[in-house]
Amino acid sequence: MAPNRPTYSASEASRAQIIGFENIRSHADDPRAPKSVYDPWRPIIGKDKPAMLAISGGGAGGAFSVGVLSAWSELGTRPSFQIVTGVSTGALIAPFAFLGSDYDGRLRSFYLSDDARRLVDIDWRGFGVFSASLLQGKALREMVEDNITPEILGQIAQQHRAGRRLLVMTTNLDTQRAVVWNIGAIASTKRADALHLVRQILIASASVPGIFPPVSINTVVDGRRIEELHSDGGSSAQFFTLPEQLIVAPGRTGEGKLHIYVIINNALIPEFSMTASKALPIMARAYAILLKSQTKQGLIALYNFRQRSSIDVAIAWIDQQVPYSMTDPLNGAYMRTVYRIGYRKTLEGRLWTRHPEFTISQ
């Protein structure tokens, strides 16, 4: 069993800092005026309508985003995004989507090969019941370490200095708050421990609670070290675009001319499947329903914000039922199928919609 962490209070949690890294994280629900929080994070805009790409959670469904990005590159119409955000599986894709089309092959190699199956490293000690998670998480850590190299970090830092922004969301389990990390700002510090921190953040964002172990991130408050526990950003929101205070602000907002592309790595339509009358399948099925509902509500909120602002929104998601089993979460056939859906619809110009459509599958 893991050793007990030093206890700390909510007040201490609100003041905790990572030594050597200032202004590299914020909360999605920060009650202060969004401009005061996000101004230092704003991209340097060199065009009339900058583009943002938000990549959602969805586990193996991340192959859908890879299909979209691959076809978009092939068409030659893929923007150079000023902002890229990632949550959960989207956090693993985001750094390479941020760096551009040259990295499409790396994404295809991971999501379409058998490499992903290595992540299913079940913790047989009590089948996960008496440990922090069902899976050990060692394979996920190794995958991130193999792909997020010092060279990749250097390229992210270079793009950050050029004015582009890469943001990743985790969930602080202790505070129950979504934390948004400015990955480019971390990379640009040139600190020796920047690479380790970026890897920790990406692993945490992709670590579904109970499936992968949470990630401990060391912080300091009043000269005392505390350990924060961070896990799946998708526990807080399936995708991230703008701070909550901005989206829910009353009245019409003039939040710049921005084109936001949102890729949802999940099906939002109801998907029929008989549920076994056992605890684990019931919990898994209920969790899947919760994620669908959470994603739909997030898209509705973004659409309502679009109605009273000057932004444009384009949304893509898996619009057909593809057989999927929670007992085989990284099934290769499933990933190849959703990849082809994203790839084909992008090439055919049928991918994007301007408002949420939750059509019921018959």
mmCIF file of C-alpha atoms in Angstrom:
data_model
loop_
_atom_site.group_PDB
_atom_site.id
_atom_site.type_symbol
_atom_site.label_atom_id
_atom_site.label_comp_id
_atom_site.label_asym_id
_atom_site.label_seq_id
_atom_site.Cartn_x
_atom_site.Cartn_y
_atom_site.Cartn_z
ATOM 1 C CA MET A 1 0.000 0.000 0.000
ATOM 2 C CA ALA A 2 1.144 3.551 -0.720
ATOM 3 C CA PRO A 3 2.430 5.537 2.274
ATOM 4 C CA ASN A 4 0.141 8.160 3.745
ATOM 5 C CA ARG A 5 0.611 11.636 2.348
ATOM 6 C CA PRO A 6 1.243 14.624 4.628
ATOM 7 C CA THR A 7 -2.124 16.160 5.482
ATOM 8 C CA TYR A 8 -2.932 19.698 4.414
ATOM 9 C CA SER A 9 -5.925 22.039 4.462
ATOM 10 C CA ALA A 10 -8.057 23.608 1.749
ATOM 11 C CA SER A 11 -6.449 26.959 2.527
ATOM 12 C CA GLU A 12 -2.992 25.486 2.043
ATOM 13 C CA ALA A 13 -4.103 23.805 -1.178
ATOM 14 C CA SER A 14 -5.186 27.168 -2.614
ATOM 15 C CA ARG A 15 -1.715 28.616 -1.966
ATOM 16 C CA ALA A 16 0.437 25.659 -2.994
ATOM 17 C CA GLN A 17 3.096 26.374 -5.611
ATOM 18 C CA ILE A 18 5.577 24.337 -7.608
ATOM 19 C CA ILE A 19 9.066 25.600 -6.877
ATOM 20 C CA GLY A 20 10.618 27.262 -9.923
ATOM 21 C CA PHE A 21 7.398 27.313 -11.950
ATOM 22 C CA GLU A 22 5.314 30.464 -11.663
ATOM 23 C CA ASN A 23 2.117 31.200 -13.589
ATOM 24 C CA ILE A 24 2.097 27.828 -15.309
ATOM 25 C CA ARG A 25 -1.268 26.610 -14.027
ATOM 26 C CA SER A 26 -4.697 27.969 -13.244
ATOM 27 C CA HIS A 27 -8.157 26.663 -12.369
ATOM 28 C CA ALA A 28 -10.854 26.385 -15.002
ATOM 29 C CA ASP A 29 -13.358 27.689 -12.419
ATOM 30 C CA ASP A 30 -11.231 30.596 -11.157
ATOM 31 C CA PRO A 31 -13.790 33.177 -9.904
ATOM 32 C CA ARG A 32 -11.605 36.146 -10.818
ATOM 33 C CA ALA A 33 -12.197 38.016 -14.051
ATOM 34 C CA PRO A 34 -10.923 35.776 -16.839
ATOM 35 C CA LYS A 35 -8.733 38.490 -18.342
ATOM 36 C CA SER A 36 -6.784 38.927 -15.125
ATOM 37 C CA VAL A 37 -6.072 35.200 -15.034
ATOM 38 C CA TYR A 38 -5.502 34.380 -18.675
ATOM 39 C CA ASP A 39 -3.884 37.532 -20.131
ATOM 40 C CA PRO A 40 -0.330 36.204 -19.630
ATOM 41 C CA TRP A 41 -1.444 33.003 -21.373
ATOM 42 C CA ARG A 42 -3.045 34.607 -24.397
ATOM 43 C CA PRO A 43 -1.465 33.678 -27.720
ATOM 44 C CA ILE A 44 0.278 36.297 -29.834
ATOM 45 C CA ILE A 45 -2.168 36.693 -32.672
ATOM 46 C CA GLY A 46 -0.857 37.276 -36.166
ATOM 47 C CA LYS A 47 -4.117 36.835 -38.059
ATOM 48 C CA ASP A 48 -7.672 38.173 -38.037
ATOM 49 C CA LYS A 49 -9.304 34.963 -36.829
ATOM 50 C CA PRO A 50 -7.009 32.695 -34.810
ATOM 51 C CA ALA A 51 -7.862 29.002 -34.516
ATOM 52 C CA MET A 52 -8.142 26.853 -31.392
ATOM 53 C CA LEU A 53 -8.271 23.061 -31.359
ATOM 54 C CA ALA A 54 -9.790 21.304 -28.324
ATOM 55 C CA ILE A 55 -9.302 17.519 -28.188
ATOM 56 C CA SER A 56 -11.538 15.613 -25.778
ATOM 57 C CA GLY A 57 -11.205 12.524 -23.659
ATOM 58 C CA GLY A 58 -12.477 9.158 -24.822
ATOM 59 C CA GLY A 59 -9.759 6.550 -24.316
ATOM 60 C CA ALA A 60 -9.372 4.403 -27.421
ATOM 61 C CA GLY A 61 -11.718 6.856 -29.157
ATOM 62 C CA GLY A 62 -8.666 9.104 -29.491
ATOM 63 C CA ALA A 63 -8.069 7.244 -32.765
ATOM 64 C CA PHE A 64 -10.983 9.288 -34.147
ATOM 65 C CA SER A 65 -8.967 12.508 -33.624
ATOM 66 C CA VAL A 66 -5.953 10.898 -35.259
ATOM 67 C CA GLY A 67 -8.069 10.088 -38.313
ATOM 68 C CA VAL A 68 -9.362 13.651 -38.467
ATOM 69 C CA LEU A 69 -5.880 15.157 -38.155
ATOM 70 C CA SER A 70 -4.404 12.789 -40.753
ATOM 71 C CA ALA A 71 -7.057 13.551 -43.369
ATOM 72 C CA TRP A 72 -6.953 17.275 -42.562
ATOM 73 C CA SER A 73 -3.215 17.257 -43.260
ATOM 74 C CA GLU A 74 -3.751 15.319 -46.485
ATOM 75 C CA LEU A 75 -6.282 17.905 -47.669
ATOM 76 C CA GLY A 76 -3.798 20.701 -46.968
ATOM 77 C CA THR A 77 -6.429 22.745 -45.125
ATOM 78 C CA ARG A 78 -5.366 22.066 -41.536
ATOM 79 C CA PRO A 79 -4.789 25.340 -39.675
ATOM 80 C CA SER A 80 -1.696 26.146 -37.661
ATOM 81 C CA PHE A 81 -3.576 26.414 -34.394
ATOM 82 C CA GLN A 82 -2.717 29.286 -32.087
ATOM 83 C CA ILE A 83 -4.106 27.280 -29.159
ATOM 84 C CA VAL A 84 -4.344 23.508 -28.685
ATOM 85 C CA THR A 85 -5.933 21.978 -25.602
ATOM 86 C CA GLY A 86 -6.148 18.343 -24.531
ATOM 87 C CA VAL A 87 -8.026 16.369 -21.894
ATOM 88 C CA SER A 88 -7.388 12.699 -21.002
ATOM 89 C CA THR A 89 -6.575 10.815 -24.235
ATOM 90 C CA GLY A 90 -6.695 14.243 -25.868
ATOM 91 C CA ALA A 91 -3.776 15.272 -23.648
ATOM 92 C CA LEU A 92 -1.649 12.526 -25.198
ATOM 93 C CA ILE A 93 -2.565 13.702 -28.713
ATOM 94 C CA ALA A 94 -2.374 17.460 -28.088
ATOM 95 C CA PRO A 95 1.433 17.932 -28.047
ATOM 96 C CA PHE A 96 1.777 16.320 -31.475
ATOM 97 C CA ALA A 97 -1.292 18.066 -32.911
ATOM 98 C CA PHE A 98 0.305 21.284 -31.602
ATOM 99 C CA LEU A 99 3.616 20.575 -33.347
ATOM 100 C CA GLY A 100 1.917 19.915 -36.670
ATOM 101 C CA SER A 101 1.345 17.437 -39.473
ATOM 102 C CA ASP A 102 4.869 16.021 -39.332
ATOM 103 C CA TYR A 103 3.786 14.083 -36.235
ATOM 104 C CA ASP A 104 0.671 12.461 -37.711
ATOM 105 C CA GLY A 105 2.648 9.287 -38.368
ATOM 106 C CA ARG A 106 3.658 9.014 -34.738
ATOM 107 C CA LEU A 107 0.028 9.302 -33.645
ATOM 108 C CA ARG A 108 -1.087 6.700 -36.182
ATOM 109 C CA SER A 109 1.654 4.348 -35.021
ATOM 110 C CA PHE A 110 0.415 4.471 -31.468
ATOM 111 C CA TYR A 111 -3.348 4.407 -31.978
ATOM 112 C CA LEU A 112 -3.438 1.976 -34.918
ATOM 113 C CA SER A 113 -0.738 -0.505 -33.912
ATOM 114 C CA ASP A 114 -0.717 -3.092 -31.164
ATOM 115 C CA ASP A 115 1.445 -0.812 -28.990
ATOM 116 C CA ALA A 116 -1.628 0.550 -27.219
ATOM 117 C CA ARG A 117 -2.476 -2.908 -25.879
ATOM 118 C CA ARG A 118 0.657 -2.701 -23.704
ATOM 119 C CA LEU A 119 -1.115 -0.117 -21.557
ATOM 120 C CA VAL A 120 -3.441 -2.796 -20.188
ATOM 121 C CA ASP A 121 -1.040 -3.885 -17.434
ATOM 122 C CA ILE A 122 -3.483 -5.256 -14.872
ATOM 123 C CA ASP A 123 -2.444 -5.028 -11.223
ATOM 124 C CA TRP A 124 -3.091 -8.609 -10.140
ATOM 125 C CA ARG A 125 -2.565 -7.759 -6.452
ATOM 126 C CA GLY A 126 -6.166 -8.220 -5.426
ATOM 127 C CA PHE A 127 -7.171 -7.455 -9.056
ATOM 128 C CA GLY A 128 -6.878 -3.763 -8.244
ATOM 129 C CA VAL A 129 -9.266 -3.926 -5.295
ATOM 130 C CA PHE A 130 -6.628 -3.288 -2.646
ATOM 131 C CA SER A 131 -4.406 -1.028 -4.730
ATOM 132 C CA ALA A 132 -4.863 2.461 -6.159
ATOM 133 C CA SER A 133 -6.030 1.220 -9.552
ATOM 134 C CA LEU A 134 -6.876 -1.755 -11.727
ATOM 135 C CA LEU A 135 -3.882 -1.104 -14.001
ATOM 136 C CA GLN A 136 -0.377 -0.498 -12.755
ATOM 137 C CA GLY A 137 0.230 2.495 -15.031
ATOM 138 C CA LYS A 138 3.856 1.558 -15.700
ATOM 139 C CA ALA A 139 3.230 1.032 -19.422
ATOM 140 C CA LEU A 140 1.457 4.398 -19.729
ATOM 141 C CA ARG A 141 4.367 6.108 -18.030
ATOM 142 C CA GLU A 142 6.869 4.392 -20.320
ATOM 143 C CA MET A 143 4.844 5.373 -23.391
ATOM 144 C CA VAL A 144 4.801 9.038 -22.364
ATOM 145 C CA GLU A 145 8.502 8.996 -21.523
ATOM 146 C CA ASP A 146 9.349 7.409 -24.888
ATOM 147 C CA ASN A 147 7.369 10.017 -26.830
ATOM 148 C CA ILE A 148 7.776 13.221 -24.805
ATOM 149 C CA THR A 149 11.511 13.593 -25.226
ATOM 150 C CA PRO A 150 13.822 16.551 -24.538
ATOM 151 C CA GLU A 151 13.693 17.307 -28.280
ATOM 152 C CA ILE A 152 9.884 17.383 -28.288
ATOM 153 C CA LEU A 153 9.897 19.622 -25.215
ATOM 154 C CA GLY A 154 12.318 21.975 -26.957
ATOM 155 C CA GLN A 155 10.038 22.243 -29.982
ATOM 156 C CA ILE A 156 7.040 22.981 -27.745
ATOM 157 C CA ALA A 157 9.048 25.718 -26.016
ATOM 158 C CA GLN A 158 10.010 27.209 -29.373
ATOM 159 C CA GLN A 159 6.375 27.367 -30.486
ATOM 160 C CA HIS A 160 5.378 28.882 -27.139
ATOM 161 C CA ARG A 161 7.948 31.658 -27.571
ATOM 162 C CA ALA A 162 6.502 32.257 -31.043
ATOM 163 C CA GLY A 163 3.166 32.994 -29.369
ATOM 164 C CA ARG A 164 1.310 29.689 -29.616
ATOM 165 C CA ARG A 165 -0.197 27.958 -26.570
ATOM 166 C CA LEU A 166 -0.527 24.301 -25.521
ATOM 167 C CA LEU A 167 -2.837 23.653 -22.558
ATOM 168 C CA VAL A 168 -3.648 20.382 -20.758
ATOM 169 C CA MET A 169 -6.241 19.758 -18.045
ATOM 170 C CA THR A 170 -5.972 17.515 -14.986
ATOM 171 C CA THR A 171 -8.255 17.069 -11.987
ATOM 172 C CA ASN A 172 -6.932 17.686 -8.468
ATOM 173 C CA LEU A 173 -8.598 14.887 -6.507
ATOM 174 C CA ASP A 174 -8.137 16.673 -3.173
ATOM 175 C CA THR A 175 -9.687 20.002 -4.183
ATOM 176 C CA GLN A 176 -12.162 18.609 -6.763
ATOM 177 C CA ARG A 177 -11.068 21.329 -9.195
ATOM 178 C CA ALA A 178 -9.943 21.264 -12.814
ATOM 179 C CA VAL A 179 -6.362 22.479 -13.223
ATOM 180 C CA VAL A 180 -5.249 23.908 -16.571
ATOM 181 C CA TRP A 181 -1.513 23.646 -17.222
ATOM 182 C CA ASN A 182 0.389 25.849 -19.665
ATOM 183 C CA ILE A 183 2.699 23.201 -21.120
ATOM 184 C CA GLY A 184 4.599 25.634 -23.343
ATOM 185 C CA ALA A 185 5.312 27.933 -20.415
ATOM 186 C CA ILE A 186 6.712 24.990 -18.438
ATOM 187 C CA ALA A 187 8.866 23.944 -21.383
ATOM 188 C CA SER A 188 10.144 27.507 -21.826
ATOM 189 C CA THR A 189 11.568 27.682 -18.308
ATOM 190 C CA LYS A 190 14.477 25.525 -19.508
ATOM 191 C CA ARG A 191 14.618 24.025 -16.018
ATOM 192 C CA ALA A 192 16.062 20.535 -15.741
ATOM 193 C CA ASP A 193 12.883 19.305 -14.059
ATOM 194 C CA ALA A 194 10.530 20.764 -16.696
ATOM 195 C CA LEU A 195 10.495 17.539 -18.732
ATOM 196 C CA HIS A 196 9.544 15.464 -15.689
ATOM 197 C CA LEU A 197 6.725 17.859 -14.783
ATOM 198 C CA VAL A 198 5.289 17.861 -18.313
ATOM 199 C CA ARG A 199 5.352 14.072 -18.385
ATOM 200 C CA GLN A 200 3.646 13.931 -14.984
ATOM 201 C CA ILE A 201 0.875 16.252 -16.196
ATOM 202 C CA LEU A 202 0.198 14.259 -19.369
ATOM 203 C CA ILE A 203 0.132 10.974 -17.448
ATOM 204 C CA ALA A 204 -2.203 12.463 -14.841
ATOM 205 C CA SER A 205 -4.598 13.858 -17.443
ATOM 206 C CA ALA A 206 -4.889 10.424 -19.087
ATOM 207 C CA SER A 207 -5.202 8.456 -15.809
ATOM 208 C CA VAL A 208 -8.863 7.486 -15.485
ATOM 209 C CA PRO A 209 -9.623 7.094 -11.737
ATOM 210 C CA GLY A 210 -9.685 3.487 -10.645
ATOM 211 C CA ILE A 211 -8.191 2.340 -13.951
ATOM 212 C CA PHE A 212 -4.807 4.097 -13.796
ATOM 213 C CA PRO A 213 -3.216 5.274 -10.548
ATOM 214 C CA PRO A 214 -3.334 9.022 -9.796
ATOM 215 C CA VAL A 215 -0.144 11.041 -10.144
ATOM 216 C CA SER A 216 1.530 12.700 -7.177
ATOM 217 C CA ILE A 217 2.783 16.224 -7.904
ATOM 218 C CA ASN A 218 5.007 17.827 -5.301
ATOM 219 C CA THR A 219 4.190 21.390 -4.282
ATOM 220 C CA VAL A 220 5.208 23.686 -1.443
ATOM 221 C CA VAL A 221 3.135 25.872 0.857
ATOM 222 C CA ASP A 222 4.587 27.994 3.688
ATOM 223 C CA GLY A 223 7.898 26.203 3.256
ATOM 224 C CA ARG A 224 6.335 22.755 3.741
ATOM 225 C CA ARG A 225 6.171 20.107 1.038
ATOM 226 C CA ILE A 226 2.797 18.606 0.201
ATOM 227 C CA GLU A 227 1.765 16.047 -2.389
ATOM 228 C CA GLU A 228 -1.184 16.813 -4.627
ATOM 229 C CA LEU A 229 -2.991 13.916 -6.289
ATOM 230 C CA HIS A 230 -3.960 14.558 -9.906
ATOM 231 C CA SER A 231 -5.862 12.305 -12.279
ATOM 232 C CA ASP A 232 -8.034 12.296 -15.394
ATOM 233 C CA GLY A 233 -8.957 15.770 -16.589
ATOM 234 C CA GLY A 234 -12.112 14.171 -17.971
ATOM 235 C CA SER A 235 -13.467 13.856 -14.439
ATOM 236 C CA SER A 236 -13.936 17.637 -14.537
ATOM 237 C CA ALA A 237 -14.753 18.210 -18.206
ATOM 238 C CA GLN A 238 -14.370 16.198 -21.372
ATOM 239 C CA PHE A 239 -12.842 19.114 -23.258
ATOM 240 C CA PHE A 240 -11.493 22.576 -22.476
ATOM 241 C CA THR A 241 -11.920 25.753 -24.493
ATOM 242 C CA LEU A 242 -12.422 28.841 -22.309
ATOM 243 C CA PRO A 243 -12.541 29.513 -18.542
ATOM 244 C CA GLU A 244 -15.925 28.898 -16.952
ATOM 245 C CA GLN A 245 -16.346 32.502 -15.784
ATOM 246 C CA LEU A 246 -16.207 33.676 -19.391
ATOM 247 C CA ILE A 247 -18.622 31.081 -20.734
ATOM 248 C CA VAL A 248 -21.284 31.777 -18.092
ATOM 249 C CA ALA A 249 -20.874 35.577 -18.020
ATOM 250 C CA PRO A 250 -24.243 37.319 -18.560
ATOM 251 C CA GLY A 251 -24.880 39.497 -21.575
ATOM 252 C CA ARG A 252 -23.066 39.664 -24.884
ATOM 253 C CA THR A 253 -19.310 39.319 -24.761
ATOM 254 C CA GLY A 254 -16.800 40.565 -27.284
ATOM 255 C CA GLU A 255 -14.276 37.807 -26.632
ATOM 256 C CA GLY A 256 -12.246 38.347 -29.792
ATOM 257 C CA LYS A 257 -12.615 36.729 -33.174
ATOM 258 C CA LEU A 258 -11.784 33.105 -32.590
ATOM 259 C CA HIS A 259 -12.548 29.891 -34.458
ATOM 260 C CA ILE A 260 -12.800 26.946 -32.068
ATOM 261 C CA TYR A 261 -12.627 23.386 -33.417
ATOM 262 C CA VAL A 262 -13.747 20.734 -30.916
ATOM 263 C CA ILE A 263 -13.071 17.044 -31.590
ATOM 264 C CA ILE A 264 -15.076 14.712 -29.351
ATOM 265 C CA ASN A 265 -13.549 11.235 -29.181
ATOM 266 C CA ASN A 266 -16.822 9.636 -28.232
ATOM 267 C CA ALA A 267 -20.282 8.895 -29.563
ATOM 268 C CA LEU A 268 -22.912 11.249 -28.159
ATOM 269 C CA ILE A 269 -25.857 9.237 -29.418
ATOM 270 C CA PRO A 270 -27.449 6.602 -27.154
ATOM 271 C CA GLU A 271 -25.758 3.238 -27.808
ATOM 272 C CA PHE A 272 -27.771 0.155 -26.919
ATOM 273 C CA SER A 273 -25.956 -2.680 -25.156
ATOM 274 C CA MET A 274 -27.228 -5.286 -22.675
ATOM 275 C CA THR A 275 -25.693 -4.657 -19.248
ATOM 276 C CA ALA A 276 -24.707 -7.598 -17.070
ATOM 277 C CA SER A 277 -26.237 -7.549 -13.583
ATOM 278 C CA LYS A 278 -22.865 -7.299 -11.850
ATOM 279 C CA ALA A 279 -21.277 -4.414 -10.003
ATOM 280 C CA LEU A 280 -18.365 -3.695 -12.354
ATOM 281 C CA PRO A 281 -20.350 -3.719 -15.639
ATOM 282 C CA ILE A 282 -23.083 -1.606 -14.045
ATOM 283 C CA MET A 283 -20.567 0.977 -12.784
ATOM 284 C CA ALA A 284 -18.772 1.019 -16.147
ATOM 285 C CA ARG A 285 -22.036 1.518 -18.024
ATOM 286 C CA ALA A 286 -23.161 4.287 -15.671
ATOM 287 C CA TYR A 287 -19.791 6.023 -16.040
ATOM 288 C CA ALA A 288 -20.121 5.916 -19.835
ATOM 289 C CA ILE A 289 -23.577 7.511 -19.577
ATOM 290 C CA LEU A 290 -22.196 10.201 -17.262
ATOM 291 C CA LEU A 291 -19.438 11.055 -19.749
ATOM 292 C CA LYS A 292 -21.923 11.401 -22.599
ATOM 293 C CA SER A 293 -24.144 13.685 -20.533
ATOM 294 C CA GLN A 294 -21.178 15.744 -19.325
ATOM 295 C CA THR A 295 -19.913 16.202 -22.890
ATOM 296 C CA LYS A 296 -23.315 17.179 -24.239
ATOM 297 C CA GLN A 297 -23.809 19.782 -21.525
ATOM 298 C CA GLY A 298 -20.353 21.194 -22.235
ATOM 299 C CA LEU A 299 -21.138 21.512 -25.928
ATOM 300 C CA ILE A 300 -24.489 23.165 -25.210
ATOM 301 C CA ALA A 301 -22.785 25.711 -22.936
ATOM 302 C CA LEU A 302 -20.182 26.460 -25.614
ATOM 303 C CA TYR A 303 -22.890 26.814 -28.267
ATOM 304 C CA ASN A 304 -24.845 29.230 -26.067
ATOM 305 C CA PHE A 305 -21.669 31.262 -25.578
ATOM 306 C CA ARG A 306 -21.169 31.321 -29.335
ATOM 307 C CA GLN A 307 -24.649 32.828 -29.744
ATOM 308 C CA ARG A 308 -23.625 35.926 -27.783
ATOM 309 C CA SER A 309 -20.017 36.308 -28.860
ATOM 310 C CA SER A 310 -17.949 36.776 -31.982
ATOM 311 C CA ILE A 311 -16.453 33.286 -31.992
ATOM 312 C CA ASP A 312 -17.109 30.510 -34.494
ATOM 313 C CA VAL A 313 -17.476 26.917 -33.351
ATOM 314 C CA ALA A 314 -17.031 23.712 -35.356
ATOM 315 C CA ILE A 315 -17.777 20.386 -33.636
ATOM 316 C CA ALA A 316 -16.942 16.820 -34.655
ATOM 317 C CA TRP A 317 -17.773 13.541 -32.910
ATOM 318 C CA ILE A 318 -18.282 9.848 -33.612
ATOM 319 C CA ASP A 319 -21.779 9.799 -35.061
ATOM 320 C CA GLN A 320 -22.376 6.070 -35.335
ATOM 321 C CA GLN A 321 -22.420 3.134 -32.957
ATOM 322 C CA VAL A 322 -19.228 1.091 -32.966
ATOM 323 C CA PRO A 323 -19.109 -2.101 -30.845
ATOM 324 C CA TYR A 324 -17.034 -1.467 -27.735
ATOM 325 C CA SER A 325 -16.394 -3.374 -24.510
ATOM 326 C CA MET A 326 -15.141 -1.911 -21.244
ATOM 327 C CA THR A 327 -13.404 -5.238 -20.619
ATOM 328 C CA ASP A 328 -11.260 -4.638 -23.735
ATOM 329 C CA PRO A 329 -10.682 -0.881 -23.524
ATOM 330 C CA LEU A 330 -7.935 -0.630 -26.155
ATOM 331 C CA ASN A 331 -9.378 -2.965 -28.772
ATOM 332 C CA GLY A 332 -7.503 -2.563 -32.064
ATOM 333 C CA ALA A 333 -10.550 -3.158 -34.271
ATOM 334 C CA TYR A 334 -12.458 -0.412 -32.446
ATOM 335 C CA MET A 335 -9.604 2.080 -32.822
ATOM 336 C CA ARG A 336 -9.150 1.345 -36.506
ATOM 337 C CA THR A 337 -12.886 1.718 -37.108
ATOM 338 C CA VAL A 338 -13.232 5.115 -35.420
ATOM 339 C CA TYR A 339 -10.005 6.252 -37.121
ATOM 340 C CA ARG A 340 -11.583 5.465 -40.499
ATOM 341 C CA ILE A 341 -14.769 7.317 -39.530
ATOM 342 C CA GLY A 342 -12.811 10.478 -38.710
ATOM 343 C CA TYR A 343 -10.542 10.128 -41.727
ATOM 344 C CA ARG A 344 -13.322 9.467 -44.250
ATOM 345 C CA LYS A 345 -15.682 12.164 -42.997
ATOM 346 C CA THR A 346 -12.898 14.732 -43.061
ATOM 347 C CA LEU A 347 -11.873 13.883 -46.630
ATOM 348 C CA GLU A 348 -15.496 13.980 -47.749
ATOM 349 C CA GLY A 349 -16.143 17.348 -46.100
ATOM 350 C CA ARG A 350 -18.870 15.940 -43.834
ATOM 351 C CA LEU A 351 -17.148 16.221 -40.465
ATOM 352 C CA TRP A 352 -17.906 19.584 -38.902
ATOM 353 C CA THR A 353 -21.192 20.959 -37.602
ATOM 354 C CA ARG A 354 -21.831 24.403 -36.164
ATOM 355 C CA HIS A 355 -24.132 23.277 -33.366
ATOM 356 C CA PRO A 356 -24.596 20.151 -31.245
ATOM 357 C CA GLU A 357 -26.755 17.429 -32.785
ATOM 358 C CA PHE A 358 -27.538 14.428 -30.610
ATOM 359 C CA THR A 359 -29.363 12.243 -33.118
ATOM 360 C CA ILE A 360 -30.792 9.015 -31.708
ATOM 361 C CA SER A 361 -29.432 5.924 -33.475
ATOM 362 C CA GLN A 362 -32.158 3.522 -34.613
#
